[in-house]
Tab-separated table of C-alpha atoms in Angstrom:
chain	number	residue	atom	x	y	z
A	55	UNK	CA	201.245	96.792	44.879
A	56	UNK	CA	200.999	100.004	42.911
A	57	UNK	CA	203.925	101.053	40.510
A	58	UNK	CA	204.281	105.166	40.383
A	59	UNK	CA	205.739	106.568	37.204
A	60	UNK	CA	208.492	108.826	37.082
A	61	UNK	CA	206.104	111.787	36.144
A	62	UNK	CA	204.481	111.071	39.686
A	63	UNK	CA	207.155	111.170	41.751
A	64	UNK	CA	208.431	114.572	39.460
A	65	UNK	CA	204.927	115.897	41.230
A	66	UNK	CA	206.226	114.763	44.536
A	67	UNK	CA	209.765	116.647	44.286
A	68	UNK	CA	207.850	119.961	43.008
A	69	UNK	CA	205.229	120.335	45.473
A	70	UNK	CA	207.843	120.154	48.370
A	71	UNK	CA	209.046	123.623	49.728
A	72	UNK	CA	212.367	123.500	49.979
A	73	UNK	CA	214.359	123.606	47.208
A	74	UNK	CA	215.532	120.609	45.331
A	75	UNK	CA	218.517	119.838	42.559
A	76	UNK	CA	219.664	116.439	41.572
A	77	UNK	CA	222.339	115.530	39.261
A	78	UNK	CA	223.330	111.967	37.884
A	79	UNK	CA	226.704	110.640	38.411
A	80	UNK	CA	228.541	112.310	35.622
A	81	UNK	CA	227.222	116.152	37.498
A	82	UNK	CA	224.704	116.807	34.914
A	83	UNK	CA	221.428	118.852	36.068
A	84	UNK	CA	218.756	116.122	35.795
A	85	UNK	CA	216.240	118.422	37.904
A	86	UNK	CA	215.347	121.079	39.907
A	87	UNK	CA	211.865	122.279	41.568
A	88	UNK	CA	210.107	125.543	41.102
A	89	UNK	CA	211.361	126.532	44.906
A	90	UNK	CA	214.587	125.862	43.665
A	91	UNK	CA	214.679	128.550	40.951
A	92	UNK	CA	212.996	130.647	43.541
A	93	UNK	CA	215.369	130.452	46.004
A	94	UNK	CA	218.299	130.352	43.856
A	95	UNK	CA	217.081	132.481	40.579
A	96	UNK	CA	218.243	130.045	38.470
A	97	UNK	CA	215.944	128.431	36.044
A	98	UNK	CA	215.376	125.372	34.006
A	99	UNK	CA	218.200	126.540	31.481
A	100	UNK	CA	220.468	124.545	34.344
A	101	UNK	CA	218.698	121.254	33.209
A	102	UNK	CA	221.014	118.973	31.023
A	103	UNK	CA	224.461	121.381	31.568
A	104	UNK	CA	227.025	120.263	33.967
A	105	UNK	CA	226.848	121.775	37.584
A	106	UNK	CA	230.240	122.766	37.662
A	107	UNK	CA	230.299	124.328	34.599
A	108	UNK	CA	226.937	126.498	35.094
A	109	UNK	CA	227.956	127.018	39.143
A	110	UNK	CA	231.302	127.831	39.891
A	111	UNK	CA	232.381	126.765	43.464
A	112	UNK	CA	229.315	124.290	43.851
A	113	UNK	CA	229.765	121.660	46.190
A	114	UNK	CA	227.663	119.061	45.313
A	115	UNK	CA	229.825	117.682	42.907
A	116	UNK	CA	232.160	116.729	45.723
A	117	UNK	CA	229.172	115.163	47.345
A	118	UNK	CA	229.083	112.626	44.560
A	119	UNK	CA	233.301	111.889	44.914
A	120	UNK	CA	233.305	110.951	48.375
A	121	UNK	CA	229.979	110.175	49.119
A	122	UNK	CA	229.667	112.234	51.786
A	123	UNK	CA	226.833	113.882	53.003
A	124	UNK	CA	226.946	117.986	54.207
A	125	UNK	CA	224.633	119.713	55.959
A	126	UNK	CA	223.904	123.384	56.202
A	127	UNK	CA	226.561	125.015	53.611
A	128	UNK	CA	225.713	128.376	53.116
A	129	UNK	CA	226.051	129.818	49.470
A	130	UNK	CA	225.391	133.391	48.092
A	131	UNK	CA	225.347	133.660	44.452
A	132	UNK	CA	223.907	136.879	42.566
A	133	UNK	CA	222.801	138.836	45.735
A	134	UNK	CA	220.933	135.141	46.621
A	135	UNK	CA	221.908	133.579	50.305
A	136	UNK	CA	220.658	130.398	51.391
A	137	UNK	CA	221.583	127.079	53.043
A	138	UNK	CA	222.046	123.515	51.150
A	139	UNK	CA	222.117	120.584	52.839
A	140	UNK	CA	223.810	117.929	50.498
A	141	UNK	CA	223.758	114.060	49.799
A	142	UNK	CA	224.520	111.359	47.271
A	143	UNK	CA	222.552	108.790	45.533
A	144	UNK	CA	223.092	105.581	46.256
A	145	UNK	CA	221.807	101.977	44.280
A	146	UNK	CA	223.023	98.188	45.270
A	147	UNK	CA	226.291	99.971	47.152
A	148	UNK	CA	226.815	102.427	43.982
A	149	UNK	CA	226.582	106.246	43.274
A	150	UNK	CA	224.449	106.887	40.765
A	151	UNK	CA	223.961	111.131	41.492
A	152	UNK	CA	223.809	113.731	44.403
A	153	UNK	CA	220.701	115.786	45.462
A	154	UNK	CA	220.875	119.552	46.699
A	155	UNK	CA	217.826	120.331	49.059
A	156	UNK	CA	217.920	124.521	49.902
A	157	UNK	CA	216.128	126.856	52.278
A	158	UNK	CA	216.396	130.705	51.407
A	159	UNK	CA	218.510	132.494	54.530
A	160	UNK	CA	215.055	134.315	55.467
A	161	UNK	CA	213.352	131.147	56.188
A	162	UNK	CA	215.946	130.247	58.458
A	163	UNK	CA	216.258	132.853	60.040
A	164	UNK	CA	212.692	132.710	60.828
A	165	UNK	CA	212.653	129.231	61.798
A	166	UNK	CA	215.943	130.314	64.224
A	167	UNK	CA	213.703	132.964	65.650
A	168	UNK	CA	211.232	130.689	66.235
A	169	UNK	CA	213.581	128.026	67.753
A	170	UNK	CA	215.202	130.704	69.735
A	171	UNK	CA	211.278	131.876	70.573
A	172	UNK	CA	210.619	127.651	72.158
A	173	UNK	CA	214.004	127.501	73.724
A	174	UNK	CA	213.138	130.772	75.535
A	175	UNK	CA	209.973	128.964	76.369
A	176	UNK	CA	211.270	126.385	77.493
A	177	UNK	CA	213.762	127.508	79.743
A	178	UNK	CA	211.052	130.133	81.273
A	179	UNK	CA	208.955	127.141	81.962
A	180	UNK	CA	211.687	125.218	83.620
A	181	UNK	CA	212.786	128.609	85.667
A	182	UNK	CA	208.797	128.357	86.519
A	183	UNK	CA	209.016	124.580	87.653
A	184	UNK	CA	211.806	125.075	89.663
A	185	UNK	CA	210.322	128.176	91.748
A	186	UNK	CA	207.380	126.427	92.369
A	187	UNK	CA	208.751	123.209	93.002
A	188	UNK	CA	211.424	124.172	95.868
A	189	UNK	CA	210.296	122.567	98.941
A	190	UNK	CA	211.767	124.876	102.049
A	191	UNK	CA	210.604	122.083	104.625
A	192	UNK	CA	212.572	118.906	106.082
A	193	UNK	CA	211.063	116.680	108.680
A	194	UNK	CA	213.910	118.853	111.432
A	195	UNK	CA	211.389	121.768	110.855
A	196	UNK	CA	208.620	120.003	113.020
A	197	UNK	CA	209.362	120.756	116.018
A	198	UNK	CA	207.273	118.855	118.623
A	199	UNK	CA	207.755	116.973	122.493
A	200	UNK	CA	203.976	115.980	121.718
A	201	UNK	CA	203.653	112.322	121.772
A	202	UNK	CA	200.858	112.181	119.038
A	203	UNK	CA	202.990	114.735	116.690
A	204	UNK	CA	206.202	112.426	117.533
A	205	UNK	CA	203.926	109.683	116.193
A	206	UNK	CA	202.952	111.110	113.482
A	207	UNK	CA	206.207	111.928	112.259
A	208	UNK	CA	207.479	108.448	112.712
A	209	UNK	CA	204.638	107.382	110.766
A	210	UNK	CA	205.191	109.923	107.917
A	211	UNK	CA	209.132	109.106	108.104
A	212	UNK	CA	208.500	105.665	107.094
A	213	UNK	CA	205.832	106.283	104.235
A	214	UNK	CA	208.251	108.576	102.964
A	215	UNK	CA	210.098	106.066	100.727
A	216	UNK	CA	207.270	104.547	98.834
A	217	UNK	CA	204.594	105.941	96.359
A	218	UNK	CA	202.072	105.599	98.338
A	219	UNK	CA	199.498	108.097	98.258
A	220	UNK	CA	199.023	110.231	101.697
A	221	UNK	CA	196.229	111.990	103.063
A	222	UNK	CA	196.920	114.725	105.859
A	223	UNK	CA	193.783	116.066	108.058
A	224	UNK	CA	193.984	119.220	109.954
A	225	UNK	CA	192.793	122.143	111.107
A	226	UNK	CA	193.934	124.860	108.762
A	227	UNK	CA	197.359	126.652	110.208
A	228	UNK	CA	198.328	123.047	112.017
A	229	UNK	CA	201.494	122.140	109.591
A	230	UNK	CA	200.041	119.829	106.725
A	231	UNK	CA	201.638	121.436	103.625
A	232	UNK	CA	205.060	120.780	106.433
A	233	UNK	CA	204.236	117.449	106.375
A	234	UNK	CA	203.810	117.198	102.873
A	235	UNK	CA	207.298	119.066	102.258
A	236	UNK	CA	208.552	116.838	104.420
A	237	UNK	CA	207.620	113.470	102.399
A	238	UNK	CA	208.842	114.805	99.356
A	239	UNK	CA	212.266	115.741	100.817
A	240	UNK	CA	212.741	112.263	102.832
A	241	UNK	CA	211.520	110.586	99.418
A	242	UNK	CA	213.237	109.122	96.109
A	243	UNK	CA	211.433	112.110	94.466
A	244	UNK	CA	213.418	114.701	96.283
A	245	UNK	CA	215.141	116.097	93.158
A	246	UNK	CA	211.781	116.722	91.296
A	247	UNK	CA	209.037	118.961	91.370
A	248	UNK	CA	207.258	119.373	93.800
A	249	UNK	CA	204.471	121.626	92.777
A	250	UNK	CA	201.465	122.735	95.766
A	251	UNK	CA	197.935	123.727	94.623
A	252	UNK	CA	194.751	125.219	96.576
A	253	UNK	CA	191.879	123.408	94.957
A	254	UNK	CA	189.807	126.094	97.447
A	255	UNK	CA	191.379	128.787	95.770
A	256	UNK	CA	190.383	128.075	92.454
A	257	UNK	CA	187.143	128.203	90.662
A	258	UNK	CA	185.572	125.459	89.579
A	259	UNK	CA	185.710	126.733	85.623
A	260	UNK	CA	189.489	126.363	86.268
A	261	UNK	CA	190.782	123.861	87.963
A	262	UNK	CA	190.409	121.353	85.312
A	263	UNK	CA	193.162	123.040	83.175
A	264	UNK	CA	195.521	123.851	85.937
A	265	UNK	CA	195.573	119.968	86.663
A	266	UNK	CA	195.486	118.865	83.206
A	267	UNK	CA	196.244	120.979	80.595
A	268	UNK	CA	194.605	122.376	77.409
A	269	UNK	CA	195.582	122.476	74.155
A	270	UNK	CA	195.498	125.100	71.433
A	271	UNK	CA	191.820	125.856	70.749
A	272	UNK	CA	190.386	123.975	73.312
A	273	UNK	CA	188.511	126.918	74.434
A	274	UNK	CA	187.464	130.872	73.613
A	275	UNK	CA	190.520	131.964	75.940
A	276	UNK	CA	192.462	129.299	75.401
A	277	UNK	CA	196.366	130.119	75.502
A	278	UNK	CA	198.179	130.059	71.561
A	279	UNK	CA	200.188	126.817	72.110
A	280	UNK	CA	198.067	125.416	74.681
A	281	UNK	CA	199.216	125.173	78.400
A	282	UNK	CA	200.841	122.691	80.346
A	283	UNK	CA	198.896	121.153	83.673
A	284	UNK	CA	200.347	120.481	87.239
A	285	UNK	CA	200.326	117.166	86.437
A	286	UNK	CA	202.704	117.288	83.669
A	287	UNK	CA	204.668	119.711	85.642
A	288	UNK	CA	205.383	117.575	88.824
A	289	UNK	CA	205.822	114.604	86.480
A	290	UNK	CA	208.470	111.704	88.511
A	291	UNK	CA	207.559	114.044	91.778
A	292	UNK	CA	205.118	115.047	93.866
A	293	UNK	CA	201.820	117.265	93.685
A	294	UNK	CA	199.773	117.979	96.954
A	295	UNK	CA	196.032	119.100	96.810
A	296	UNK	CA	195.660	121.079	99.625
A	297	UNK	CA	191.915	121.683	100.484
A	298	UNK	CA	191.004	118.465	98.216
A	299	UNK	CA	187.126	118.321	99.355
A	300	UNK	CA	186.503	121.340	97.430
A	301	UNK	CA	187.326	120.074	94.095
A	302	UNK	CA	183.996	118.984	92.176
A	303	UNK	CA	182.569	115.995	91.623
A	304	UNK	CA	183.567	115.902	88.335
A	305	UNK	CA	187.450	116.798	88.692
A	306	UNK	CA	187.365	114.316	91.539
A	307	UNK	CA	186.315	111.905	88.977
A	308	UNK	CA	189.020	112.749	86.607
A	309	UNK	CA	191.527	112.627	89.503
A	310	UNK	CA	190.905	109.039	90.353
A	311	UNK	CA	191.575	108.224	86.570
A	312	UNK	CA	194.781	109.758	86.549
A	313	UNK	CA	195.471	107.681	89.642
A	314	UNK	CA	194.022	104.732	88.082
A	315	UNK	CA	195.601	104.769	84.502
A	316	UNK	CA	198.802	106.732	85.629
A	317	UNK	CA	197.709	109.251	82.271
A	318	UNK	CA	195.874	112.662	81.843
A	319	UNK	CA	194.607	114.008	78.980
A	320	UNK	CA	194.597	118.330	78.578
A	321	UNK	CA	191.507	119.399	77.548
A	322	UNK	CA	190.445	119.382	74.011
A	323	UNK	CA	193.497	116.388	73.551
A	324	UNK	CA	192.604	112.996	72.201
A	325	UNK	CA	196.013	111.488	73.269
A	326	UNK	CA	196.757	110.208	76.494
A	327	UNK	CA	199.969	111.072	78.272
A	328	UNK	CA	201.713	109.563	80.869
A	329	UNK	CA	202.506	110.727	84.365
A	330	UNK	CA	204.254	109.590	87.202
A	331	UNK	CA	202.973	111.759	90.567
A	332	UNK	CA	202.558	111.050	93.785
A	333	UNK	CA	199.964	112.491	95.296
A	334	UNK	CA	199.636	113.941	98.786
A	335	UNK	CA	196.085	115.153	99.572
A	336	UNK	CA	194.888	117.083	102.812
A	337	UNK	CA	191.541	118.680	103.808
A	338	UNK	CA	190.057	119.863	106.973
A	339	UNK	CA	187.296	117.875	106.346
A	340	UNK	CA	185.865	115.130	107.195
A	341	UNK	CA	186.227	113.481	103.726
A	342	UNK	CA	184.855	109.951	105.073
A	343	UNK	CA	181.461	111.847	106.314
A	344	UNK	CA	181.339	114.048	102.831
A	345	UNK	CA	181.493	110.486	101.050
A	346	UNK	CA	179.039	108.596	102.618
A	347	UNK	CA	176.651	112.008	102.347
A	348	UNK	CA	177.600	112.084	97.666
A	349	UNK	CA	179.221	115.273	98.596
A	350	UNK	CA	182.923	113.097	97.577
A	351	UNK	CA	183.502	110.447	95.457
A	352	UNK	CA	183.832	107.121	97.989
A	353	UNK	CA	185.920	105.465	95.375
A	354	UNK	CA	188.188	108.566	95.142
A	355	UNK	CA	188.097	108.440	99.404
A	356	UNK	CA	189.953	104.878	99.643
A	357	UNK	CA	192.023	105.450	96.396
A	358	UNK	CA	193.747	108.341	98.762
A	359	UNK	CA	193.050	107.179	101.997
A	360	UNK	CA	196.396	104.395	101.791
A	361	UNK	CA	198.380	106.549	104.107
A	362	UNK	CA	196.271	108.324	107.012
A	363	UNK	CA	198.198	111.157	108.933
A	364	UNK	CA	195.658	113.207	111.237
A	365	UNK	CA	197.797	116.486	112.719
A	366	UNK	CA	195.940	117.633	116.104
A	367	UNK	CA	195.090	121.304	116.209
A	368	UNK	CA	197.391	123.637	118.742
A	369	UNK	CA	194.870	123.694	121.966
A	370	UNK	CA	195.803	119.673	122.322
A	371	UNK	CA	199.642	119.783	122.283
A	372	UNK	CA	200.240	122.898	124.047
A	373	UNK	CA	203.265	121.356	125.323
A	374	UNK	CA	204.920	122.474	122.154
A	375	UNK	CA	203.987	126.368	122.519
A	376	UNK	CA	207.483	127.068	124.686
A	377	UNK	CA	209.613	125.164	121.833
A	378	UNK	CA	207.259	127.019	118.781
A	379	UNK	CA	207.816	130.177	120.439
A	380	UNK	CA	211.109	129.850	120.659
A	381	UNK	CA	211.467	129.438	117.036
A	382	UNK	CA	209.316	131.474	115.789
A	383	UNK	CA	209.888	134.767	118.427
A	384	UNK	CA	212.770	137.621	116.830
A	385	UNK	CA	216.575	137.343	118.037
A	386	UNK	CA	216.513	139.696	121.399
A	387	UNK	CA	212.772	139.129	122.281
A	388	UNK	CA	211.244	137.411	124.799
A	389	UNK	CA	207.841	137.200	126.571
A	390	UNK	CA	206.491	138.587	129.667
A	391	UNK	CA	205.704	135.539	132.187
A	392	UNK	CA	201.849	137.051	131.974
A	393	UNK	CA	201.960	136.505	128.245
A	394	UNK	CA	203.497	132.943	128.639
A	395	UNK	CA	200.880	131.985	130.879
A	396	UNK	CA	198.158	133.278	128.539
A	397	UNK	CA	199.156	131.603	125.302
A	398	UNK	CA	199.051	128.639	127.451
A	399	UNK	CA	195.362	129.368	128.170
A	400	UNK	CA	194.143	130.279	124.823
A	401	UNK	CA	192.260	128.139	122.277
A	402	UNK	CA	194.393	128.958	118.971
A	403	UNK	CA	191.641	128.645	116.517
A	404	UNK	CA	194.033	129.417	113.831
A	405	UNK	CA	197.027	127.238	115.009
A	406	UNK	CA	200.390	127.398	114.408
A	407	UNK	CA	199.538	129.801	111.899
A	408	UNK	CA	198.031	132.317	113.860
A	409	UNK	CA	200.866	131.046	116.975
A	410	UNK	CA	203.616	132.751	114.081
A	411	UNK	CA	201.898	135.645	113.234
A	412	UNK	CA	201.272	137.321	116.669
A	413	UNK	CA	204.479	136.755	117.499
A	414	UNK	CA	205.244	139.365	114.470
A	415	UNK	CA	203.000	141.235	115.176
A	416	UNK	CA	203.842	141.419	118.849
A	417	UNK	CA	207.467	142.006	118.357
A	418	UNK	CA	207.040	144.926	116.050
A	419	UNK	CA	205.178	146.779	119.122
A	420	UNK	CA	207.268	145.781	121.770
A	421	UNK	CA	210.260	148.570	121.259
A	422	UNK	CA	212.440	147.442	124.436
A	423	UNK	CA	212.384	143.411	123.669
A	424	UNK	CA	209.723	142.490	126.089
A	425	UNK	CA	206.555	141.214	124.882
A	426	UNK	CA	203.553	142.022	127.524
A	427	UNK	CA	199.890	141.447	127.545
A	428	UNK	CA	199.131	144.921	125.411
A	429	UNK	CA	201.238	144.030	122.955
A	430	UNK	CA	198.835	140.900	121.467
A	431	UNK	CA	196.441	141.281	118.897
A	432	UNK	CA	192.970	142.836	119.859
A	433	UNK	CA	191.322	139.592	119.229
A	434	UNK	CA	193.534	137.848	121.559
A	435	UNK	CA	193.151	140.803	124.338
A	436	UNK	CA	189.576	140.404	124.248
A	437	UNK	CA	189.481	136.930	124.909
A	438	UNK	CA	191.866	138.054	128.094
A	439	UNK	CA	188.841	140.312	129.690
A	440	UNK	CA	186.450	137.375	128.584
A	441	UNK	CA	188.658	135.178	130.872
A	442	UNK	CA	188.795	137.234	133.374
A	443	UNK	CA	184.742	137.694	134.385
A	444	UNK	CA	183.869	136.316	137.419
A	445	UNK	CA	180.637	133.454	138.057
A	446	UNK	CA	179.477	133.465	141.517
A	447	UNK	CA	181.011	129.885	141.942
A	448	UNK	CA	178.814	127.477	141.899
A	449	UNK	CA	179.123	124.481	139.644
A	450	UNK	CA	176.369	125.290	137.623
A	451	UNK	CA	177.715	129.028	136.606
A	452	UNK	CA	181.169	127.897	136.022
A	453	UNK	CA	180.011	125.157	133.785
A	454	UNK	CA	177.829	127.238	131.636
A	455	UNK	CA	180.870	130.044	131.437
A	456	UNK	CA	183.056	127.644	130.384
A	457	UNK	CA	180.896	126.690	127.622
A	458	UNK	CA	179.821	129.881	127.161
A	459	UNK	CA	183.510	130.509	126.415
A	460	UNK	CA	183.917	127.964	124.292
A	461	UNK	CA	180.809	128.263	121.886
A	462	UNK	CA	181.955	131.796	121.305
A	463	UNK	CA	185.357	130.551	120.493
A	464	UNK	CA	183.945	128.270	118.147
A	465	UNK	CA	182.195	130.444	116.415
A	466	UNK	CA	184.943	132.961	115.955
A	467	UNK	CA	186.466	129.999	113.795
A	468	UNK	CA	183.897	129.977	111.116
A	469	UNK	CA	182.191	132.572	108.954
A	470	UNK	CA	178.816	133.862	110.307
A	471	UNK	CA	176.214	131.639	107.996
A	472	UNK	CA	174.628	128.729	107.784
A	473	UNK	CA	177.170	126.165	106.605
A	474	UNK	CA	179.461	128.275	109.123
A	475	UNK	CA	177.588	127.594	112.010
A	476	UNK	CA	176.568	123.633	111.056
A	477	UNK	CA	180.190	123.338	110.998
A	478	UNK	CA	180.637	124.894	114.277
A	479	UNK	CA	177.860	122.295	115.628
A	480	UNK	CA	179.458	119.308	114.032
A	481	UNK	CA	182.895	120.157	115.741
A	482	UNK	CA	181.294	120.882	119.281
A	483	UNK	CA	179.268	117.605	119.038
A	484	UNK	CA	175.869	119.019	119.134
A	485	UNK	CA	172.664	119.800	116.934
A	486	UNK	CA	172.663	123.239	114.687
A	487	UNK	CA	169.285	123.512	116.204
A	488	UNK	CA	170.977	123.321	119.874
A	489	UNK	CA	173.676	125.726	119.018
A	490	UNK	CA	171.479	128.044	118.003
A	491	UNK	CA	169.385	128.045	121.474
A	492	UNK	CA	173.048	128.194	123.183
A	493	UNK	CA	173.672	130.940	120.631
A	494	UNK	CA	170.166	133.126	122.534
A	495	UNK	CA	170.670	131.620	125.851
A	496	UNK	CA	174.399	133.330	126.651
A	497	UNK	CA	173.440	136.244	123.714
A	498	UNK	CA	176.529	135.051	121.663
A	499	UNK	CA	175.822	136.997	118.950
């Protein structure tokens, strides 16, 4: 083992930047650092002359009566402020001298504005975890007589408690970020985060570092101080992926590591840190079909697919339009019987969604409380005169007006291109080659 001199460890005491005085234990000066005499303007004449005598009113001497130590005195000698902290010398139970280590009142008050600058931070960033982790949803807020939707919430009732991960799959507009809400609130987790995120809704260059993080530096546009992922934001809660089969291949591989090791690492970070989420996934896709095609990650599919909840679209529990309406229509309005019977009728490609937002719509022209037929939404009027034509009855003309009727509806879903109208085919059960000779044959288009 190495021996250091006394000349080393002098070295030691004057490269450190704060400032430093020590006396022995009869108060005399033994030594004091060039960032002592800075601080102070006092210079080595102090060495070898009693404290007390040379500073009038200093307290280290007291230091080295009681033996106690005293942290952030402030002192002001010859137009000089700064703050000592203060404590003795001890060997084999004995004081043997005090040391005075000093910071000039400028340096604290910058390190004060820079504490004040991280506490500011920090409380910003909770404000910002506690907006977006509200949940405004409770499994009393779905509202259902239908007895797949009464399943389902049995179902999601009972998962609630655990940590299991749960997949929802829906139609977008049919209630899955509800669902999700839902869990969270029913759940051990209910008084953390719970932060949501559109994996559709954000490019691929990004997505990465809202999940996990980045540190300073990590990239060109990288954030001074780095920024802190979803993941570390919903830590001991929840996070739900909405839209989950558009992340990449490569997020969806760091995603199953997270779930895996229960760590993520922010980009540009060679430490590990550790998480506890649950996750709550949902698509409209058919993720099982995407992962036996390499467009998702199968291992990824079964890590999430514990806890299966699949929410039927509007058109097959119509049963619960009366009770939906009812809580979604204004105080004071109600609808025509015509309308009723319509909404009855119609497909709802956009769900419970689009169910909530034509009854605002609707109630904003209706100026005596009545909702009628004129009041709906042109899209929703048209498909009223589409209803409406007449076939001249035989089997084979109401057949293909039905599914005339249908294929149009269909299409109305998705956007007008090719991946719009393969998944158009997929959900009617047919070839994209035969929709597209349906598409000619009734002049869809």
């Amino acid at each position: 083992m190495r021996i250091y001199s006394t000349k080393w460890w002098e070295k030691v005491i004057v490269s450190i930047n704060d400032g430093i005085l020590v006396i022995d234990e009869f108060e005399k000066v033994l030594f004091i650092n060039p960032e002592y005499s800075r601080i102070t303007g006092v210079g080595k004449e102090i060495i070898g002359k009693l404290l007390s005598g040379f500073r009038p009113g200093a307290q280290l001497p007291e230091t080295l009566k009681d033996g106690k130590t005293r942290v952030g005195i402030y002192r002001e000698i010859n137009g000089c402020a700064y703050v000592v902290d203060m404590a003795p010398i001890e060997d084999n139970g004995k004081i043997i001298g005090a040391v005075s280590v000093c910071k000039g009142i400028n340096e604290v008050k910058a390190l004060s504005n820079e504490l004040n600058k991280k506490v500011k931070q920090v409380i910003e960033l909770q404000e910002k975890i506690t907006k977006l982790s509200s949940v405004k949803y409770s499994f009393e807020q779905i509202i259902t007589q239908s007895s797949e939707m009464l399943d389902n919430k049995h179902i999601a009732k009972k998962i609630a408690s655990s940590n299991l991960p749960v997949l929802l799959i829906g139609e977008s507009g049919t209630g899955k970020e509800l669902f999700s809400q839902s869990i969270h609130d029913a759940s051990d987790r209910r008084d953390h985060p719970f932060i949501a995120v559109n994996c559709a809704t954000i490019p691929d260059t990004l997505i990465e570092s809202e999940l996990f993080g980045y540190v300073e530096g990590a990239f060109t546009s990288a954030k001074k101080g780095g920024k802190v992922g979803l993941f570390e934001m919903a830590n001991n809660g929840t996070l739900f992926l909405d839209e989950i089969g558009d992340l990449s291949y490569n997020v969806q591989a760091n995603l199953l590591r997270v779930l895996q090791e229960g760590t993520i690492r922010r980009i540009g970070d060679t430490k590990e840190v550790k998480v506890d989420v649950r996750i709550i996934a949902a698509t409209h896709q058919d993720l099982n079909q995407m992962a036996q095609k390499y467009k998702f990650r199968q291992d990824l599919y079964y890590r999430l697919n514990v806890a299966h909840i699949t929410i039927p679209p509007l058109r097959n529990r119509k049963e619960d339009i009366p009770l939906l309406v009812k809580r979604f229509l204004p105080t004071n309005y109600q609808l025509h019987n015509d309308v009723l019977q319509f909404l009855q009728s119609y497909n709802w490609p956009g769900n419970i969604r689009e169910l909530k937002n034509m009854l605002s719509y609707a109630a904003c022209l209706a100026d005596d409380g009545v909702i009628e037929l004129e009041h709906l939404p042109e899209v929703m009027r048209n498909q009223i005169v589409d209803d409406s034509i007449q076939t001249d009855g035989t089997l084979r003309s109401v057949v293909e007006s039905a599914e005339a009727r249908y294929i149009n509806q269909m299409l109305k879903r998705y956007e007008k291109n090719i991946e719009g109208r393969r998944l158009a085919a997929s959900n009617l059960g047919i070839s994209l080659a035969s929709l597209y000779n349906k598409i000619r044959k009734y002049k869809l288009e």
